[in-house]
Tab-separated table of C-alpha atoms in Angstrom:
chain	number	residue	atom	x	y	z
A	234	MET	CA	0.182	-0.189	0.166
A	235	PRO	CA	1.691	3.333	-0.493
A	236	TYR	CA	2.439	5.271	2.470
A	237	ILE	CA	4.947	8.181	2.538
A	238	PRO	CA	8.352	7.386	3.692
A	239	HIS	CA	10.192	10.365	4.953
A	240	THR	CA	11.721	10.917	8.372
A	241	PRO	CA	11.143	13.532	10.088
A	242	GLU	CA	14.703	14.242	9.762
A	243	GLU	CA	14.585	13.623	6.523
A	244	VAL	CA	11.598	16.533	6.217
A	245	ARG	CA	13.829	18.709	8.694
A	246	GLU	CA	16.282	18.371	5.791
A	247	MET	CA	14.014	19.077	2.583
A	248	LEU	CA	12.505	22.557	3.899
A	249	GLY	CA	15.904	24.369	5.021
A	250	VAL	CA	17.500	23.430	1.774
A	251	ILE	CA	14.371	24.879	-0.033
A	252	GLY	CA	14.602	27.990	3.234
A	253	ALA	CA	11.435	27.376	5.085
A	254	ARG	CA	11.083	27.044	8.281
A	255	ASP	CA	8.511	24.006	8.700
A	256	ILE	CA	6.213	22.591	5.806
A	257	SER	CA	3.054	25.636	7.053
A	258	GLU	CA	5.070	28.037	5.332
A	259	LEU	CA	4.483	26.117	2.033
A	260	PHE	CA	0.828	26.908	1.933
A	261	ALA	CA	0.736	30.427	3.214
A	262	GLU	CA	-0.169	31.828	0.512
A	263	ILE	CA	-3.452	29.872	1.299
A	264	PRO	CA	-5.640	32.336	2.799
A	265	PRO	CA	-5.837	30.886	6.711
A	266	ALA	CA	-9.881	30.851	6.490
A	267	LEU	CA	-9.531	28.829	3.177
A	268	ARG	CA	-7.917	26.431	4.481
A	269	PRO	CA	-9.152	22.175	6.354
A	270	LYS	CA	-9.811	22.362	9.382
A	271	SER	CA	-9.203	18.899	10.188
A	272	PHE	CA	-8.850	15.452	7.131
A	273	ASP	CA	-10.917	13.716	9.853
A	274	LEU	CA	-8.621	10.791	9.773
A	275	PRO	CA	-9.237	7.171	11.487
A	276	HIS	CA	-6.789	5.995	13.372
A	277	GLY	CA	-4.417	3.387	11.387
A	278	GLU	CA	-4.713	0.561	10.834
A	279	THR	CA	-2.934	-2.800	9.208
A	280	GLU	CA	-3.342	-3.166	6.010
A	281	MET	CA	-4.852	-6.889	6.914
A	282	ALA	CA	-7.700	-5.011	9.011
A	283	VAL	CA	-8.626	-2.343	6.164
A	284	ARG	CA	-8.665	-4.680	3.211
A	285	ALA	CA	-11.109	-5.933	5.619
A	286	ARG	CA	-13.356	-3.889	5.747
A	287	MET	CA	-13.176	-2.628	2.466
A	288	GLU	CA	-14.020	-5.930	0.800
A	289	ARG	CA	-16.912	-5.741	3.207
A	290	LEU	CA	-18.042	-2.241	1.469
A	291	ALA	CA	-17.550	-3.770	-1.492
A	292	GLY	CA	-19.772	-6.370	-0.374
A	293	LYS	CA	-22.498	-3.973	0.312
A	294	ASN	CA	-22.838	-3.812	-3.489
A	295	ARG	CA	-25.671	-5.693	-5.462
A	296	THR	CA	-23.985	-7.211	-8.485
A	297	ASP	CA	-26.792	-9.588	-9.753
A	298	MET	CA	-29.120	-7.617	-11.444
A	299	ALA	CA	-30.581	-6.836	-14.247
A	300	SER	CA	-30.387	-3.563	-15.352
A	301	PHE	CA	-32.344	-1.775	-18.022
A	302	LEU	CA	-30.822	1.750	-17.536
A	303	GLY	CA	-29.285	3.684	-20.199
A	304	GLY	CA	-29.410	7.353	-21.038
A	305	GLY	CA	-25.632	7.864	-22.112
A	306	PHE	CA	-23.797	4.768	-20.747
A	307	TYR	CA	-23.750	1.456	-21.340
A	308	ASP	CA	-22.617	-2.209	-20.646
A	309	HIS	CA	-21.499	-3.572	-23.729
A	310	TYR	CA	-19.090	-6.977	-23.795
A	311	VAL	CA	-15.528	-6.191	-23.768
A	312	PRO	CA	-13.149	-8.531	-25.050
A	313	ALA	CA	-11.493	-10.491	-22.015
A	314	ALA	CA	-8.012	-9.004	-23.648
A	315	ALA	CA	-8.735	-5.421	-23.409
A	316	ASP	CA	-7.589	-5.364	-19.789
A	317	LEU	CA	-4.312	-7.672	-19.923
A	318	LEU	CA	-2.984	-5.279	-22.686
A	319	LEU	CA	-3.934	-1.682	-21.378
A	320	SER	CA	-2.013	-2.347	-18.535
A	321	ARG	CA	1.065	-2.794	-19.510
A	322	GLY	CA	3.615	-1.072	-17.773
A	323	GLU	CA	4.261	0.945	-20.934
A	324	PHE	CA	1.309	2.397	-21.398
A	325	TYR	CA	-0.935	2.864	-18.547
A	326	THR	CA	2.863	4.213	-16.093
A	327	ALA	CA	3.062	7.408	-19.888
A	328	TYR	CA	2.041	10.446	-19.210
A	329	THR	CA	2.381	13.116	-22.128
A	330	PRO	CA	3.736	12.521	-25.643
A	331	TYR	CA	5.640	16.539	-25.796
A	332	GLN	CA	9.142	14.699	-26.465
A	333	PRO	CA	8.277	12.309	-30.046
A	334	GLU	CA	11.763	10.951	-30.090
A	335	ALA	CA	10.456	9.198	-26.906
A	336	SER	CA	6.575	8.855	-27.865
A	337	GLN	CA	6.541	7.332	-30.575
A	338	GLY	CA	4.475	4.347	-29.161
A	339	THR	CA	2.830	6.909	-27.219
A	340	LEU	CA	1.913	9.088	-30.144
A	341	GLN	CA	1.569	5.840	-33.262
A	342	ALA	CA	-1.482	4.948	-30.374
A	343	ILE	CA	-3.583	8.248	-30.161
A	344	PHE	CA	-2.839	8.746	-34.552
A	345	GLU	CA	-4.251	5.683	-34.806
A	346	TYR	CA	-7.518	6.309	-32.625
A	347	GLN	CA	-7.880	9.520	-34.631
A	348	THR	CA	-8.012	7.732	-37.739
A	349	ALA	CA	-10.422	4.889	-36.252
A	350	MET	CA	-12.827	8.279	-34.911
A	351	CYS	CA	-12.873	8.904	-38.123
A	352	ARG	CA	-13.724	6.864	-39.921
A	353	LEU	CA	-16.736	5.547	-37.819
A	354	PHE	CA	-18.663	8.920	-37.192
A	355	GLY	CA	-17.674	9.758	-41.086
A	356	MET	CA	-15.559	12.979	-40.463
A	357	GLU	CA	-12.379	14.937	-41.109
A	358	CYS	CA	-10.499	15.447	-38.458
A	359	SER	CA	-9.875	13.664	-34.235
A	360	ASN	CA	-8.205	14.992	-31.116
A	361	ALA	CA	-6.488	12.488	-28.893
A	362	GLY	CA	-10.095	12.696	-26.594
A	363	VAL	CA	-11.352	15.296	-23.881
A	364	TYR	CA	-12.766	14.829	-20.791
A	365	ASP	CA	-15.760	12.592	-20.752
A	366	GLY	CA	-19.156	13.488	-23.715
A	367	GLY	CA	-20.679	15.717	-22.278
A	368	THR	CA	-18.036	18.437	-21.305
A	369	ALA	CA	-16.891	17.517	-25.288
A	370	LEU	CA	-19.699	18.807	-26.147
A	371	TYR	CA	-19.340	22.460	-24.633
A	372	GLU	CA	-16.236	22.170	-25.328
A	373	ALA	CA	-17.163	21.568	-29.470
A	374	LEU	CA	-19.972	24.363	-29.014
A	375	MET	CA	-17.039	26.715	-27.773
A	376	MET	CA	-15.746	26.055	-31.105
A	377	ALA	CA	-18.226	27.432	-32.628
A	378	VAL	CA	-19.155	30.796	-30.697
A	379	ARG	CA	-14.892	31.354	-32.157
A	380	HIS	CA	-15.566	30.351	-35.120
A	381	THR	CA	-18.461	31.926	-36.126
A	382	ARG	CA	-17.421	35.251	-33.280
A	383	ARG	CA	-21.586	34.296	-32.299
A	384	LYS	CA	-23.631	33.851	-29.191
A	385	LYS	CA	-26.486	32.084	-29.149
A	386	ALA	CA	-27.002	28.687	-29.574
A	387	VAL	CA	-29.673	26.302	-30.059
A	388	VAL	CA	-30.131	22.971	-28.231
A	389	SER	CA	-32.996	20.535	-28.897
A	390	GLU	CA	-34.413	19.236	-25.474
A	391	ALA	CA	-34.088	15.955	-26.455
A	392	VAL	CA	-30.369	15.396	-26.522
A	393	ASN	CA	-28.997	14.108	-22.685
A	394	PRO	CA	-30.155	16.321	-19.760
A	395	ILE	CA	-26.995	15.796	-17.890
A	396	TYR	CA	-24.971	16.930	-21.281
A	397	ARG	CA	-27.072	20.544	-21.296
A	398	ILE	CA	-27.122	21.111	-17.954
A	399	VAL	CA	-23.022	20.523	-19.167
A	400	LEU	CA	-23.867	23.532	-21.724
A	401	ALA	CA	-25.727	25.741	-18.809
A	402	THR	CA	-22.934	25.089	-16.667
A	403	TYR	CA	-19.647	26.506	-18.189
A	404	THR	CA	-21.966	29.093	-19.886
A	405	LYS	CA	-22.935	30.753	-17.495
A	406	ASN	CA	-21.331	33.554	-16.741
A	407	LEU	CA	-20.669	33.475	-21.466
A	408	HIS	CA	-22.798	35.856	-22.021
A	409	LEU	CA	-24.250	32.697	-24.186
A	410	GLU	CA	-27.804	32.660	-24.725
A	411	LEU	CA	-29.139	28.775	-24.601
A	412	VAL	CA	-32.707	28.109	-26.289
A	413	THR	CA	-33.527	25.142	-25.637
A	414	VAL	CA	-36.707	24.168	-28.168
A	415	PRO	CA	-38.740	21.801	-27.044
A	416	HIS	CA	-38.743	17.960	-28.971
A	417	LYS	CA	-42.195	15.976	-29.722
A	418	GLN	CA	-43.092	13.270	-28.652
A	419	GLY	CA	-40.111	11.958	-27.277
A	420	LEU	CA	-38.637	13.350	-31.627
A	421	ASP	CA	-36.917	16.590	-32.364
A	422	ASP	CA	-39.756	18.896	-33.281
A	423	MET	CA	-36.896	20.015	-37.502
A	424	ALA	CA	-39.106	22.300	-37.378
A	425	ALA	CA	-38.538	24.992	-34.870
A	426	LEU	CA	-35.202	23.880	-35.403
A	427	ALA	CA	-34.446	25.409	-37.690
A	428	ALA	CA	-36.950	28.008	-37.312
A	429	ALA	CA	-35.075	29.146	-33.984
A	430	ILE	CA	-31.622	29.490	-36.062
A	431	ASP	CA	-31.021	32.754	-37.192
A	432	ASP	CA	-28.262	35.237	-37.942
A	433	GLU	CA	-27.248	35.648	-34.582
A	434	THR	CA	-26.853	31.633	-34.117
A	435	ALA	CA	-23.775	30.315	-33.688
A	436	ALA	CA	-25.107	26.732	-33.258
A	437	VAL	CA	-27.439	24.366	-33.457
A	438	VAL	CA	-26.977	21.321	-31.525
A	439	VAL	CA	-28.798	18.190	-31.516
A	440	GLN	CA	-28.111	13.859	-30.429
A	441	ASN	CA	-28.678	10.940	-32.580
A	442	PRO	CA	-30.420	8.161	-31.826
A	443	ASN	CA	-31.684	10.950	-29.351
A	444	PHE	CA	-31.845	11.017	-25.552
A	445	PHE	CA	-35.384	8.897	-26.062
A	446	GLY	CA	-33.646	6.592	-27.994
A	447	ALA	CA	-35.634	8.118	-31.519
A	448	VAL	CA	-33.554	7.882	-35.296
A	449	GLU	CA	-33.159	11.075	-36.770
A	450	ASP	CA	-31.805	12.254	-39.428
A	451	PHE	CA	-29.607	16.031	-39.608
A	452	THR	CA	-29.200	16.376	-43.069
A	453	ALA	CA	-31.634	18.619	-44.455
A	454	LEU	CA	-31.808	21.394	-40.518
A	455	PHE	CA	-27.977	21.235	-41.289
A	456	ALA	CA	-28.807	22.720	-44.422
A	457	ALA	CA	-30.985	25.082	-42.746
A	458	ALA	CA	-27.934	25.791	-39.992
A	459	ALA	CA	-25.770	26.426	-43.243
A	460	ALA	CA	-27.726	28.600	-44.941
A	461	LYS	CA	-27.741	31.159	-42.370
A	462	GLY	CA	-23.360	30.602	-41.289
A	463	ALA	CA	-24.156	28.600	-37.802
A	464	VAL	CA	-22.023	25.207	-37.099
A	465	SER	CA	-24.106	22.070	-37.074
A	466	LEU	CA	-23.184	20.026	-33.990
A	467	LEU	CA	-23.713	16.435	-33.125
A	468	SER	CA	-24.108	14.115	-30.284
A	469	GLY	CA	-23.141	10.824	-30.673
A	470	TYR	CA	-23.518	6.878	-29.980
A	471	PRO	CA	-20.686	5.173	-31.172
A	472	VAL	CA	-21.908	0.630	-31.023
A	473	LEU	CA	-25.102	1.780	-33.322
A	474	GLN	CA	-22.839	4.064	-34.712
A	475	THR	CA	-22.700	1.338	-37.184
A	476	VAL	CA	-25.562	0.492	-38.416
A	477	LEU	CA	-27.163	4.660	-38.217
A	478	LYS	CA	-26.114	7.174	-41.198
A	479	THR	CA	-23.085	8.532	-40.137
A	480	PRO	CA	-23.203	12.810	-38.542
A	481	GLY	CA	-20.658	13.291	-41.472
A	482	ALA	CA	-23.012	12.620	-44.705
A	483	MET	CA	-26.084	14.215	-42.654
A	484	GLY	CA	-23.294	16.884	-43.044
A	485	ALA	CA	-22.835	18.128	-39.574
A	486	ASP	CA	-19.407	20.133	-39.136
A	487	ILE	CA	-18.601	18.670	-35.030
A	488	VAL	CA	-19.655	15.167	-33.438
A	489	THR	CA	-19.097	14.234	-29.872
A	490	ALA	CA	-19.868	11.450	-28.653
A	491	GLU	CA	-19.389	9.911	-24.580
A	492	GLY	CA	-16.473	7.000	-25.337
A	493	GLN	CA	-18.162	4.792	-22.546
A	494	SER	CA	-19.658	2.023	-24.851
A	495	LEU	CA	-16.531	1.639	-26.845
A	496	GLY	CA	-14.890	-0.320	-24.010
A	497	LEU	CA	-14.871	0.500	-20.953
A	498	PRO	CA	-16.464	-0.175	-17.614
A	499	LEU	CA	-19.520	1.633	-16.940
A	500	SER	CA	-16.997	1.574	-12.473
A	501	PHE	CA	-19.484	3.894	-9.840
A	502	GLY	CA	-19.315	6.597	-13.290
A	503	GLY	CA	-15.406	6.930	-14.890
A	504	PRO	CA	-13.394	7.734	-15.974
A	505	TYR	CA	-14.431	7.773	-19.184
A	506	LEU	CA	-13.988	9.204	-22.305
A	507	GLY	CA	-15.258	12.182	-24.685
A	508	ILE	CA	-14.769	11.818	-28.737
A	509	MET	CA	-14.252	15.159	-30.502
A	510	THR	CA	-14.508	14.759	-34.908
A	511	CYS	CA	-14.667	18.185	-37.326
A	512	LYS	CA	-14.902	18.990	-40.365
A	513	LYS	CA	-11.185	19.604	-41.402
A	514	ALA	CA	-12.354	24.156	-41.845
A	515	LEU	CA	-11.875	23.438	-37.843
A	516	VAL	CA	-9.759	21.242	-36.849
A	517	ARG	CA	-7.471	25.201	-35.454
A	518	GLN	CA	-10.759	25.968	-33.265
A	519	MET	CA	-10.223	22.259	-31.142
A	520	PRO	CA	-9.006	21.843	-28.482
A	521	GLY	CA	-7.174	19.093	-26.584
A	522	ARG	CA	-3.781	16.866	-28.605
A	523	ILE	CA	-3.746	15.621	-31.996
A	524	ALA	CA	-1.284	13.764	-32.853
A	525	GLY	CA	-0.704	13.760	-37.292
A	526	ARG	CA	1.328	11.164	-38.907
A	527	THR	CA	5.091	12.543	-40.593
A	528	ALA	CA	8.298	11.409	-41.627
A	529	ASP	CA	11.878	12.123	-40.578
A	530	ALA	CA	15.158	13.393	-42.861
A	531	ALA	CA	15.820	9.242	-44.115
A	532	GLY	CA	12.255	8.799	-45.202
A	533	ARG	CA	11.105	6.714	-41.929
A	534	THR	CA	7.583	7.744	-40.360
A	535	GLY	CA	7.442	9.711	-37.615
A	536	TYR	CA	4.412	10.992	-35.547
A	537	VAL	CA	3.680	14.338	-33.517
A	538	LEU	CA	1.255	16.376	-32.349
A	539	THR	CA	0.623	18.538	-34.218
A	540	LEU	CA	-0.788	22.239	-35.183
A	541	GLN	CA	-1.587	23.571	-31.335
A	542	ALA	CA	0.763	24.206	-29.113
A	543	ARG	CA	0.985	23.085	-24.844
A	544	GLU	CA	0.780	26.898	-24.274
A	545	GLN	CA	-2.279	27.931	-25.972
A	546	HIS	CA	-4.605	25.391	-23.599
A	547	ILE	CA	-3.410	27.133	-20.199
A	548	ARG	CA	-3.716	31.267	-21.523
A	549	ARG	CA	-6.675	32.145	-18.860
A	550	GLU	CA	-9.545	33.642	-20.599
A	551	LYS	CA	-8.187	33.404	-23.373
A	552	ALA	CA	-7.152	29.235	-24.316
A	553	THR	CA	-9.266	27.385	-26.312
A	554	SER	CA	-9.995	25.238	-23.528
A	555	ASN	CA	-9.342	24.920	-19.646
A	556	ILE	CA	-11.128	22.051	-19.018
A	557	CYS	CA	-9.176	19.421	-21.949
A	558	SER	CA	-7.941	16.503	-19.683
A	559	ASN	CA	-6.637	13.807	-21.986
A	560	GLN	CA	-7.734	10.706	-21.172
A	561	ALA	CA	-5.237	8.817	-22.952
A	562	LEU	CA	-5.304	5.343	-21.459
A	563	CYS	CA	-9.357	5.221	-22.158
A	564	ALA	CA	-8.706	6.336	-25.545
A	565	LEU	CA	-6.635	4.052	-26.408
A	566	ARG	CA	-8.553	1.160	-24.091
A	567	ALA	CA	-11.808	2.185	-26.508
A	568	LEU	CA	-8.514	1.868	-29.346
A	569	ILE	CA	-8.128	-1.355	-28.309
A	570	ASN	CA	-11.739	-2.607	-27.856
A	571	LEU	CA	-12.155	-1.603	-31.394
A	572	CYS	CA	-9.411	-3.905	-32.869
A	573	LEU	CA	-10.289	-6.752	-31.113
A	574	THR	CA	-13.826	-6.523	-31.920
A	575	GLY	CA	-13.834	-5.331	-35.361
A	576	GLU	CA	-15.435	-3.606	-37.219
A	577	GLU	CA	-18.508	-6.790	-38.002
A	578	GLY	CA	-18.140	-7.453	-34.537
A	579	LEU	CA	-19.092	-3.575	-34.225
A	580	THR	CA	-22.053	-4.102	-35.756
A	581	ARG	CA	-22.928	-7.324	-34.542
A	582	GLN	CA	-22.993	-6.237	-31.246
A	583	ALA	CA	-24.958	-3.006	-32.349
A	584	SER	CA	-27.427	-5.504	-34.690
A	585	LEU	CA	-28.253	-7.719	-30.917
A	586	SER	CA	-29.104	-4.831	-29.562
A	587	ILE	CA	-31.092	-2.741	-30.960
A	588	GLU	CA	-33.334	-6.357	-31.920
A	589	ASN	CA	-32.849	-6.573	-27.819
A	590	ALA	CA	-34.737	-3.212	-27.726
A	591	HIS	CA	-36.716	-3.945	-30.117
A	592	TYR	CA	-38.635	-7.241	-29.115
A	593	ALA	CA	-38.444	-5.786	-25.676
A	594	ALA	CA	-40.662	-3.418	-26.966
A	595	MET	CA	-43.224	-5.365	-28.067
A	596	LYS	CA	-43.712	-7.205	-24.611
A	597	LEU	CA	-44.088	-4.159	-22.405
A	598	ALA	CA	-46.135	-2.300	-25.535
A	599	ALA	CA	-48.465	-5.844	-25.047
A	600	LEU	CA	-49.413	-5.472	-21.449
A	601	PRO	CA	-53.009	-3.637	-20.150
A	602	GLY	CA	-52.306	0.189	-19.951
A	603	VAL	CA	-49.054	0.442	-21.413
A	604	ARG	CA	-47.748	1.766	-24.905
A	605	LEU	CA	-44.434	2.937	-26.741
A	606	MET	CA	-44.126	7.325	-26.258
A	607	ASN	CA	-44.693	7.253	-30.391
A	608	ASP	CA	-44.531	4.722	-33.288
A	609	GLU	CA	-40.983	6.177	-34.661
A	610	PRO	CA	-38.033	3.700	-35.221
A	611	PHE	CA	-35.723	3.397	-32.288
A	612	GLY	CA	-32.275	2.505	-31.384
A	613	ASN	CA	-31.572	0.201	-28.106
A	614	GLU	CA	-33.858	2.246	-26.159
A	615	PHE	CA	-36.760	3.561	-25.970
A	616	VAL	CA	-38.916	5.276	-23.963
A	617	ALA	CA	-42.108	2.981	-22.540
A	618	VAL	CA	-45.616	4.702	-20.779
A	619	PHE	CA	-47.259	3.625	-18.197
A	620	PRO	CA	-50.347	4.152	-16.096
A	621	VAL	CA	-48.548	4.949	-13.426
A	622	SER	CA	-46.340	6.437	-11.359
A	623	ALA	CA	-42.982	5.166	-13.859
A	624	LYS	CA	-40.823	6.067	-10.711
A	625	LEU	CA	-43.295	3.670	-8.485
A	626	VAL	CA	-42.971	0.742	-11.046
A	627	ALA	CA	-39.135	1.435	-11.333
A	628	ARG	CA	-39.258	0.705	-7.134
A	629	SER	CA	-40.587	-2.160	-7.816
A	630	LEU	CA	-39.044	-3.325	-9.317
A	631	MET	CA	-35.957	-2.974	-8.219
A	632	ASP	CA	-36.408	-4.929	-4.993
A	633	GLN	CA	-36.591	-7.832	-7.145
A	634	GLY	CA	-33.394	-7.313	-8.362
A	635	ILE	CA	-34.495	-5.378	-11.441
A	636	ILE	CA	-33.233	-2.299	-12.824
A	637	PRO	CA	-36.379	-1.541	-15.462
A	638	GLY	CA	-34.529	2.326	-16.895
A	639	PHE	CA	-34.351	5.459	-16.744
A	640	PRO	CA	-37.643	7.715	-14.734
A	641	LEU	CA	-38.306	11.068	-17.643
A	642	GLY	CA	-39.659	12.795	-14.669
A	643	ARG	CA	-36.743	13.878	-13.123
A	644	TYR	CA	-35.273	15.452	-15.815
A	645	TYR	CA	-39.319	16.252	-18.201
A	646	LYS	CA	-42.381	17.638	-16.974
A	647	GLY	CA	-45.149	15.930	-18.098
A	648	LEU	CA	-43.219	12.013	-17.797
A	649	GLY	CA	-44.127	11.742	-14.833
A	650	ASN	CA	-45.392	7.916	-16.416
A	651	ALA	CA	-42.279	7.192	-19.071
A	652	LEU	CA	-39.453	5.188	-18.442
A	653	LEU	CA	-36.433	5.196	-20.539
A	654	ILE	CA	-35.549	1.125	-21.447
A	655	CYS	CA	-31.842	0.306	-22.510
A	656	CYS	CA	-30.703	-2.755	-23.557
A	657	THR	CA	-27.332	-3.807	-25.135
A	658	GLU	CA	-26.033	-7.384	-26.560
A	659	LYS	CA	-25.514	-8.380	-23.088
A	660	HIS	CA	-29.198	-9.324	-22.319
A	661	HIS	CA	-31.237	-12.348	-22.629
A	662	ARG	CA	-34.086	-13.555	-24.533
A	663	ASP	CA	-35.373	-14.404	-19.900
A	664	ASP	CA	-33.952	-11.292	-18.721
A	665	ILE	CA	-36.681	-9.587	-21.261
A	666	ASP	CA	-39.329	-11.650	-19.678
A	667	ARG	CA	-38.804	-11.402	-16.451
A	668	LEU	CA	-39.344	-7.910	-16.827
A	669	ALA	CA	-41.735	-7.689	-19.241
A	670	ARG	CA	-44.157	-10.286	-16.347
A	671	ARG	CA	-43.080	-8.346	-13.563
A	672	VAL	CA	-44.253	-4.935	-15.146
A	673	GLY	CA	-47.401	-6.470	-16.315
A	674	LYS	CA	-46.936	-8.198	-12.621
A	675	ILE	CA	-47.332	-4.750	-10.501
A	676	LEU	CA	-50.044	-2.455	-13.077
């Protein structure tokens, strides 16, 4: 277990070298009112005792429940080799590739990751990843603001509400106007979105599939945005992207995504991966690292960080980004997962997930009083509307070992009886049948 190895004598020696009387002088610039009053640490215990306590705490977690929870984070199968490969020391101890002569492996991995993201979403450029899907969408919006020099964004209410909260939080003091266009029975209101775009609009922000699981084509909307000089932003779902029309084919200018579905475990909410891709015309506005491939004087292939310097991210209010934490290890895991799963495997994951969701929708919609929110195409998520509160249904099912989905009333007024239900390739028909039977008994 980690420990502090320095003796009191060694601490005094180090303080003497730097001319400090005691450790408190190292924190003199922090006002006393802002310093911690106490760290509230328990008394020390042996390693064996600490291990036993942690195992007891871990034992309280439920690992036997059938979960139909999605909402932007998905339990897809990850090949066993992913953990083995990622655990190699040269991967998880590598820090930053600012010295290309010593970082060719890391730089090549970044380049390959960028290539995979561009191919997946049909885009021209990618960075090496940012913090997560929500902050990636915010970064994309700021790219659009810098590019257009405008201060207004049109956002569909069908975009993940967590992402919309991120947008509202980070733009609160930036004097940006966020115009939210209400959804239309779980669908994007294309006419209203197009009508909201004007000559002051920096970007239009949508999601596909949207938060309700509906699959839509934004080609006409993106064309309308381009006609007004606005940038088109789309938040995608990497796994399903293998069977959907690409954002690039729709005319999207910037595409972001949460990369968790590409081999990252759910793991209590992180760490995750923010995917960012864009058209070449916008690449100089893109934050984070961008790796390029070149050749040296002898004609040998080499990889370097390109287009931007680290300094553009440490310029306070003039910085391209202040939250561009690079999730390099997470990006590498996504790349490893893509390589192990392959194009055919990823497509099969998407197809099985969609098939399971449609089977679940059919079983639930056959129950008295249950209906789907709309009749439009959906991916691996859909909204079921019950004759009673969705929270009550969810609470009853969780007591029976089933997490049935996400009650939408928390974020959407008037949808207190609606439940967002997700399936992946890991769900068995028996799980879905059990869900339908238990719901039927509750109703």
